[in-house]
Short mmCIF file of C-alpha atoms in Angstrom, two decimals:
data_model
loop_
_atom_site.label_atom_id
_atom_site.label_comp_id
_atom_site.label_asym_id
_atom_site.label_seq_id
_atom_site.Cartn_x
_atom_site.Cartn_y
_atom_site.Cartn_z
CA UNK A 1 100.37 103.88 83.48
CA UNK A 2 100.97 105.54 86.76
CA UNK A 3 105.14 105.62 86.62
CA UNK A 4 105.52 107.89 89.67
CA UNK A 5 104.10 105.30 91.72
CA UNK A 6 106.28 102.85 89.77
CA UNK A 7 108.93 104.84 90.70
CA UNK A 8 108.27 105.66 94.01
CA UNK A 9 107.79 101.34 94.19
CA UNK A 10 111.27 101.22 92.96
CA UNK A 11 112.95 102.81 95.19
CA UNK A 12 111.00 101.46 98.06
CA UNK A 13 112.14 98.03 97.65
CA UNK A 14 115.93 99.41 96.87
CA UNK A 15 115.93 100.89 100.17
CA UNK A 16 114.22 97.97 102.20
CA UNK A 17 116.98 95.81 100.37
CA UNK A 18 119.59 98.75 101.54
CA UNK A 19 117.92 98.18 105.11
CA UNK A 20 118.32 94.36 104.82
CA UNK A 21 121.40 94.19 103.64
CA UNK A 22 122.98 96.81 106.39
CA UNK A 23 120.93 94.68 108.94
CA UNK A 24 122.75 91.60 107.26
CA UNK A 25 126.24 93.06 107.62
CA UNK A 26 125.50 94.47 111.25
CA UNK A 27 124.78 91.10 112.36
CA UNK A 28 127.50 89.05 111.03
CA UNK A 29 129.73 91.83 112.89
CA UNK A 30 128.33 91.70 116.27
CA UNK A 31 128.25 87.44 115.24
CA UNK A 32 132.04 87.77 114.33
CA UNK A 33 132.89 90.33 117.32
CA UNK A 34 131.16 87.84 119.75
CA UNK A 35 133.39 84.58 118.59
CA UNK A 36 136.23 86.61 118.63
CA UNK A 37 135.75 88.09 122.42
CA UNK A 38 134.48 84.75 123.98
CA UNK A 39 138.35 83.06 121.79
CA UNK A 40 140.15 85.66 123.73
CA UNK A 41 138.54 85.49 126.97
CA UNK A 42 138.75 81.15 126.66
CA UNK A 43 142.45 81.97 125.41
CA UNK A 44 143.48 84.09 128.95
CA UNK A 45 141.85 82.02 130.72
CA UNK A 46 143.74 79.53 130.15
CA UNK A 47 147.12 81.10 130.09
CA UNK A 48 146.17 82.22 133.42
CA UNK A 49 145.12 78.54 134.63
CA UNK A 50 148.80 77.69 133.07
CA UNK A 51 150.48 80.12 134.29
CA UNK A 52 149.39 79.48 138.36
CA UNK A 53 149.53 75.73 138.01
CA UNK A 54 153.39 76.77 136.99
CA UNK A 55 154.10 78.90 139.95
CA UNK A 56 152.35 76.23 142.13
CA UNK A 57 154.70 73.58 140.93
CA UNK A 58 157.29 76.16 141.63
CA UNK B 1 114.04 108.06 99.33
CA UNK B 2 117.32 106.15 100.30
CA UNK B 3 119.55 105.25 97.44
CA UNK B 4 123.23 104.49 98.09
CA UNK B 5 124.94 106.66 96.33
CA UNK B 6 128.14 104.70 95.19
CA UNK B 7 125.65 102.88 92.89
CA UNK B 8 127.16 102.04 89.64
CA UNK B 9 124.17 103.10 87.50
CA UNK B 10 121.83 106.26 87.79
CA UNK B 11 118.47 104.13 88.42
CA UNK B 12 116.59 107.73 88.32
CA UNK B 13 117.78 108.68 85.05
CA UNK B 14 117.70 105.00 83.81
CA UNK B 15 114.06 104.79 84.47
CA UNK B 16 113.15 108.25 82.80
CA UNK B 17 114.66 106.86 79.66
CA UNK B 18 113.64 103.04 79.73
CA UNK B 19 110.36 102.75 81.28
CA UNK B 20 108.55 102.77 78.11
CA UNK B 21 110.16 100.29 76.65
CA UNK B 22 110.28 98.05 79.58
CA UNK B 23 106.45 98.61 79.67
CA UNK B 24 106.17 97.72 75.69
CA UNK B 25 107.96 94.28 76.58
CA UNK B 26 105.93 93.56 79.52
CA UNK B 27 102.69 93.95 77.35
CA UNK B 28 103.70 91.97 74.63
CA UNK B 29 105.18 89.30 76.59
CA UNK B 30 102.04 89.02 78.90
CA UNK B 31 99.60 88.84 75.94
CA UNK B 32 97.37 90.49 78.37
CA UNK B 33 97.55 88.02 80.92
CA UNK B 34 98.26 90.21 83.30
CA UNK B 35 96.19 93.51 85.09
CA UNK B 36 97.33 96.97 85.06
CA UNK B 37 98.58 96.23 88.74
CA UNK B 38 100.37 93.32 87.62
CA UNK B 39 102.53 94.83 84.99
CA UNK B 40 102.74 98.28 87.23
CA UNK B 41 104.61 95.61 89.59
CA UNK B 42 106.00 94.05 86.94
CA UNK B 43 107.54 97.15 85.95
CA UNK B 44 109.46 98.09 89.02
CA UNK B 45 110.78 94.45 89.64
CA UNK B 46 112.10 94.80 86.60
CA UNK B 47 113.91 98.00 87.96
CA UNK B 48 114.70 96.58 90.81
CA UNK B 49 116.39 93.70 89.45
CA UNK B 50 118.27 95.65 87.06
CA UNK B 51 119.44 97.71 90.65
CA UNK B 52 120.17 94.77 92.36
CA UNK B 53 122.31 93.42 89.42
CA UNK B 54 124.47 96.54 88.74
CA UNK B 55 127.79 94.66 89.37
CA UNK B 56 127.37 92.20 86.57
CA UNK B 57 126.97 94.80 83.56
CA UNK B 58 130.05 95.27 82.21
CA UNK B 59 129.38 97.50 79.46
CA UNK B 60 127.08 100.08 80.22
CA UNK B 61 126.64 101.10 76.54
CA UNK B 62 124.35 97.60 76.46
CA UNK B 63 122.10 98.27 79.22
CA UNK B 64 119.30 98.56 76.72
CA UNK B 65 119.91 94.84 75.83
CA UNK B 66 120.88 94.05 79.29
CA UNK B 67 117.19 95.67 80.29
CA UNK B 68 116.03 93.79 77.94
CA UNK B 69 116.62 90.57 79.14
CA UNK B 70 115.33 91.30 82.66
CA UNK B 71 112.51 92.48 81.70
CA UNK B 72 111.47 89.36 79.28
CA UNK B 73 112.85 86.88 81.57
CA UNK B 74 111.07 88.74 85.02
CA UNK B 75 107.59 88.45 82.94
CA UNK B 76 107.82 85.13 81.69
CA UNK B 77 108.28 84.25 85.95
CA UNK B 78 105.59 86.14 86.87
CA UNK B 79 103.56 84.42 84.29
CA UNK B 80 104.46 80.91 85.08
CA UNK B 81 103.79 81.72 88.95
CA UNK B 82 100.59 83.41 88.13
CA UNK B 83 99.84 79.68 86.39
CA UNK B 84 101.17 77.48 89.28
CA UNK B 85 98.65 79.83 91.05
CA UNK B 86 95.72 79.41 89.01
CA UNK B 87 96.28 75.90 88.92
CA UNK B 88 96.73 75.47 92.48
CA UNK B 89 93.33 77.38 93.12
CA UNK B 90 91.49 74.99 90.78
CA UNK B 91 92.95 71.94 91.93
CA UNK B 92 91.88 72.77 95.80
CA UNK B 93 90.69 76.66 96.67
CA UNK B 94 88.58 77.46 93.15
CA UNK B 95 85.38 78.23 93.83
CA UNK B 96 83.76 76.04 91.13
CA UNK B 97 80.56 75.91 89.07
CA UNK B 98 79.19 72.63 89.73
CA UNK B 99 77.73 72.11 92.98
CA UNK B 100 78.95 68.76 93.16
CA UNK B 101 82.40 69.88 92.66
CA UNK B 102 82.09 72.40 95.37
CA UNK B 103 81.18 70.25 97.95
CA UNK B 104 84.28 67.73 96.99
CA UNK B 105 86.56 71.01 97.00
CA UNK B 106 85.10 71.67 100.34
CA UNK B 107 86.13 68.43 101.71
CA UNK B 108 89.18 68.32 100.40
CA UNK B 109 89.80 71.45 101.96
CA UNK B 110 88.10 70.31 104.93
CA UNK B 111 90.51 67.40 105.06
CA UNK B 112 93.93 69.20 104.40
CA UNK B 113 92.78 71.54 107.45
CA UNK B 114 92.48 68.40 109.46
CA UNK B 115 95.35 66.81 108.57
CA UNK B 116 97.17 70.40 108.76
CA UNK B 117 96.32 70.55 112.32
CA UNK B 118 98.07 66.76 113.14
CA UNK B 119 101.12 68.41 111.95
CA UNK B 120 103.87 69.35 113.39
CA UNK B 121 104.21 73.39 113.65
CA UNK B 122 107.04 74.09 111.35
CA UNK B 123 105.57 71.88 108.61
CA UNK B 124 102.13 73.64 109.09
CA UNK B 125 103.48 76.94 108.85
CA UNK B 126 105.20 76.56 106.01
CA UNK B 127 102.45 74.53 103.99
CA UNK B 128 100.00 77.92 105.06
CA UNK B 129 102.74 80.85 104.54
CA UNK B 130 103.81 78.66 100.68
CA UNK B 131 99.98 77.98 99.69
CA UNK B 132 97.84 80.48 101.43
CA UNK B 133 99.84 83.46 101.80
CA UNK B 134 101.36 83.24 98.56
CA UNK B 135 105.13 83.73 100.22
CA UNK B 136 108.36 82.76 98.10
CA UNK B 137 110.23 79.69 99.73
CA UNK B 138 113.20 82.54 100.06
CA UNK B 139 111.16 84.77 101.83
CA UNK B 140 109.84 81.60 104.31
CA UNK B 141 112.98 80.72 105.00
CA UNK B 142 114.28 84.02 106.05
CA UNK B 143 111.16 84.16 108.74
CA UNK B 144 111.57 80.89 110.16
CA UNK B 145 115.44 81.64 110.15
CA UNK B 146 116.16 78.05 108.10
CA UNK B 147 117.60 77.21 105.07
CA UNK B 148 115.79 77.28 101.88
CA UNK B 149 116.63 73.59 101.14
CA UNK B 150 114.80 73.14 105.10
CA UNK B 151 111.74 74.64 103.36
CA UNK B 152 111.58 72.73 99.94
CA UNK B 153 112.23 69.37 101.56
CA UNK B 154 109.62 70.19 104.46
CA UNK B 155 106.91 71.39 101.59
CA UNK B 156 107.56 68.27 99.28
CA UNK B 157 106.95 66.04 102.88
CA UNK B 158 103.76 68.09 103.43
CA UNK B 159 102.30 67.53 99.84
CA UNK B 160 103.23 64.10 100.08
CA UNK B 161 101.66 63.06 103.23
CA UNK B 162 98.32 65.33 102.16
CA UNK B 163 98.54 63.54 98.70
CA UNK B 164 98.41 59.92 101.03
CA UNK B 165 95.71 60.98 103.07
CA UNK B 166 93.59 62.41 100.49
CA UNK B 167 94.55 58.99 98.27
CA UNK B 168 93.30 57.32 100.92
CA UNK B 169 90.30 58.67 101.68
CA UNK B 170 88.90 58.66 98.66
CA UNK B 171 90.33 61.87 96.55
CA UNK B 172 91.77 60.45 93.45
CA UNK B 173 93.77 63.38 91.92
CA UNK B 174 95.09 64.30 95.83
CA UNK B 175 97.13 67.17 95.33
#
């Protein structure tokens, strides 16, 4: 029984599961930063839109 | 290698102490079913399950038992997918004895690749990457980017309609 290459299998697949679970967590970031910039920017816009049709009445 | 280091458990140390015995319960729960390659694999699954795990041992004085466990558990899945295997090759791939036989495997096979090409893409690629590639559902759905329940339901329709077809023209046992 070869365990150094059992080993070195081991840790192989811990560190391709380290690599998918960082991948994992880097995506559901940039998911998460995404929906949050395209709330704000929907948000302003439409206190802007407000905000004119306001002054127009005005 | 890279090993985070805010692991709970020392999975170099562990596996100096423990691969013996992990290698003693692989043996005797394979009854030599398995090749040296498949318990070598066996082995550091086994490892890597018990890595992958950490969180849920609670006493660390038990990881003996807790090894254990995996390790009888991890074979006795490897042996029952090594027989869905088998039985899947004999059913439809094995290369058989009888002549006969070999030339109704043949068109069997000969109609599943027919059929398989009527299908529609997603169903074919599943049906090869499940039954010819040998890939877990888990790892099909992650390439396809669906959800594992997508991939079961979408395998079961496959087999199905194959099982029809090959009912119908002729094949008794189908799939």
């Amino acid at each position: 029984m070869d365990y150094k290459k059992i080993y070195k299998n081991v840790c192989e697949k811990i560190a391709l599961d380290n690599f998918k679970t960082e991948r994992a967590r880097k995506r559901k970031n940039r998911k998460i930063a995404l929906i949050s910039l395209s709330a704000i920017a929907f948000i302003s816009t439409f206190l802007v839109t407000i905000n004119a049709l306001k002054n127009k009445e005005d | 290698m890279n090993i985070k280091t805010k692991d709970i458990i020392d999975i170099d140390a562990i596996f100096k102490e423990y691969n013996s015995y992990v290698f003693k319960i692989v043996i005797n729960e394979s009854n030599n079913k398995l090749s040296k390659q498949d318990k070598e694999e066996l082995v550091s699954d086994i490892f890597f399950q018990l890595w992958k795990n950490q969180k849920k041992i609670k006493d660390l004085k038990k990881i003996k038992s807790y090894i254990g466990k995996i390790a009888k558990n991890t074979t006795k899945n490897k042996l029952r997918s090594l027989k869905q295997q088998v039985s899947f090759d004999e059913n439809i791939i094995g290369i058989t004895k009888d002549n006969m036989q070999s030339y109704y495997v043949s068109e069997q096979l000969n109609l599943i690749n027919k059929e398989l090409l009527k299908m529609d893409v997603l169903d074919k690629d599943i049906f090869i990457m499940y039954y010819y590639n040998n890939k877990k559902i888990k790892d099909i759905a992650l390439i396809k980017n669906i959800k594992i329940s997508t991939v079961k339901t979408r395998l079961h329709r496959t087999r199905k309609k194959l099982k029809n077809q090959l009912e119908r023209k002729g094949f008794k046992n189908g799939l």
